[in-house]
Amino acid sequence: MWLIYAVLSAIAAALVGIFGKLGLKSIDSNTATAVRSVIMTVFLFAVVALQGNLGKVSTVFEDKKAFMYIALTGFAGATSWIFYFLALKYGKVSQVAPVDKLSVVIASIATVIFLGEKISLMGGVGIGFIAKGVVLVALA
């Protein structure tokens, strides 16, 4: 099931790049990112409400350690989107999106260092191919 969700995530992420590039032609990228974040917030709270989980929002705040990490993901995500939209404003989606996926390589290395995860030989080869692909796309 995770693979289906991951593919759907990739499709949605691709649409972000395309729609973002079209929307950024004449507006400030940081302002666009802020407006996008508000839209995402409203949409996500609607999803949580439809799932009947609105009452669970307080549990995120009650667990201080979990909240700290969730807050850090918010800051990291916002920073990522600020730079992503800036890159889209000035670059080609066909170059920006693949370079953005260098996050796969960085996350894989970081999980080995900080979380003690193991990467198989095949996984390492695949991560290496992603890194090489990013370099090829960036130089194109």
C-alpha angles and dihedrals in degrees: 000000000000091000093056090050091047092052091048088050090052091050092050091046090052090053090051089059094047097044091041093054091049092048097047098061096103107011139075112271096220092051089049090050091052093050090046089053092053090050090049091050094052092045094048094048088051090053091048090048092049089051089053092242101117089108090061094064091089091058089067090059094043095060100067096192093048090046091052091054093044089050090050090052087052092054093043092047093048091049090048092052093046090056093039093055091045089052091048091051092057104024142052118272088226089063103031096052096052093045088050087058089065079092086080090062094043093047092048093052092044093051090055092050101038105024100032093235118163123229118205122229090254090048090051091050090050092049088050090052090051090052092048091046091053091052092049092049093046092052094046 
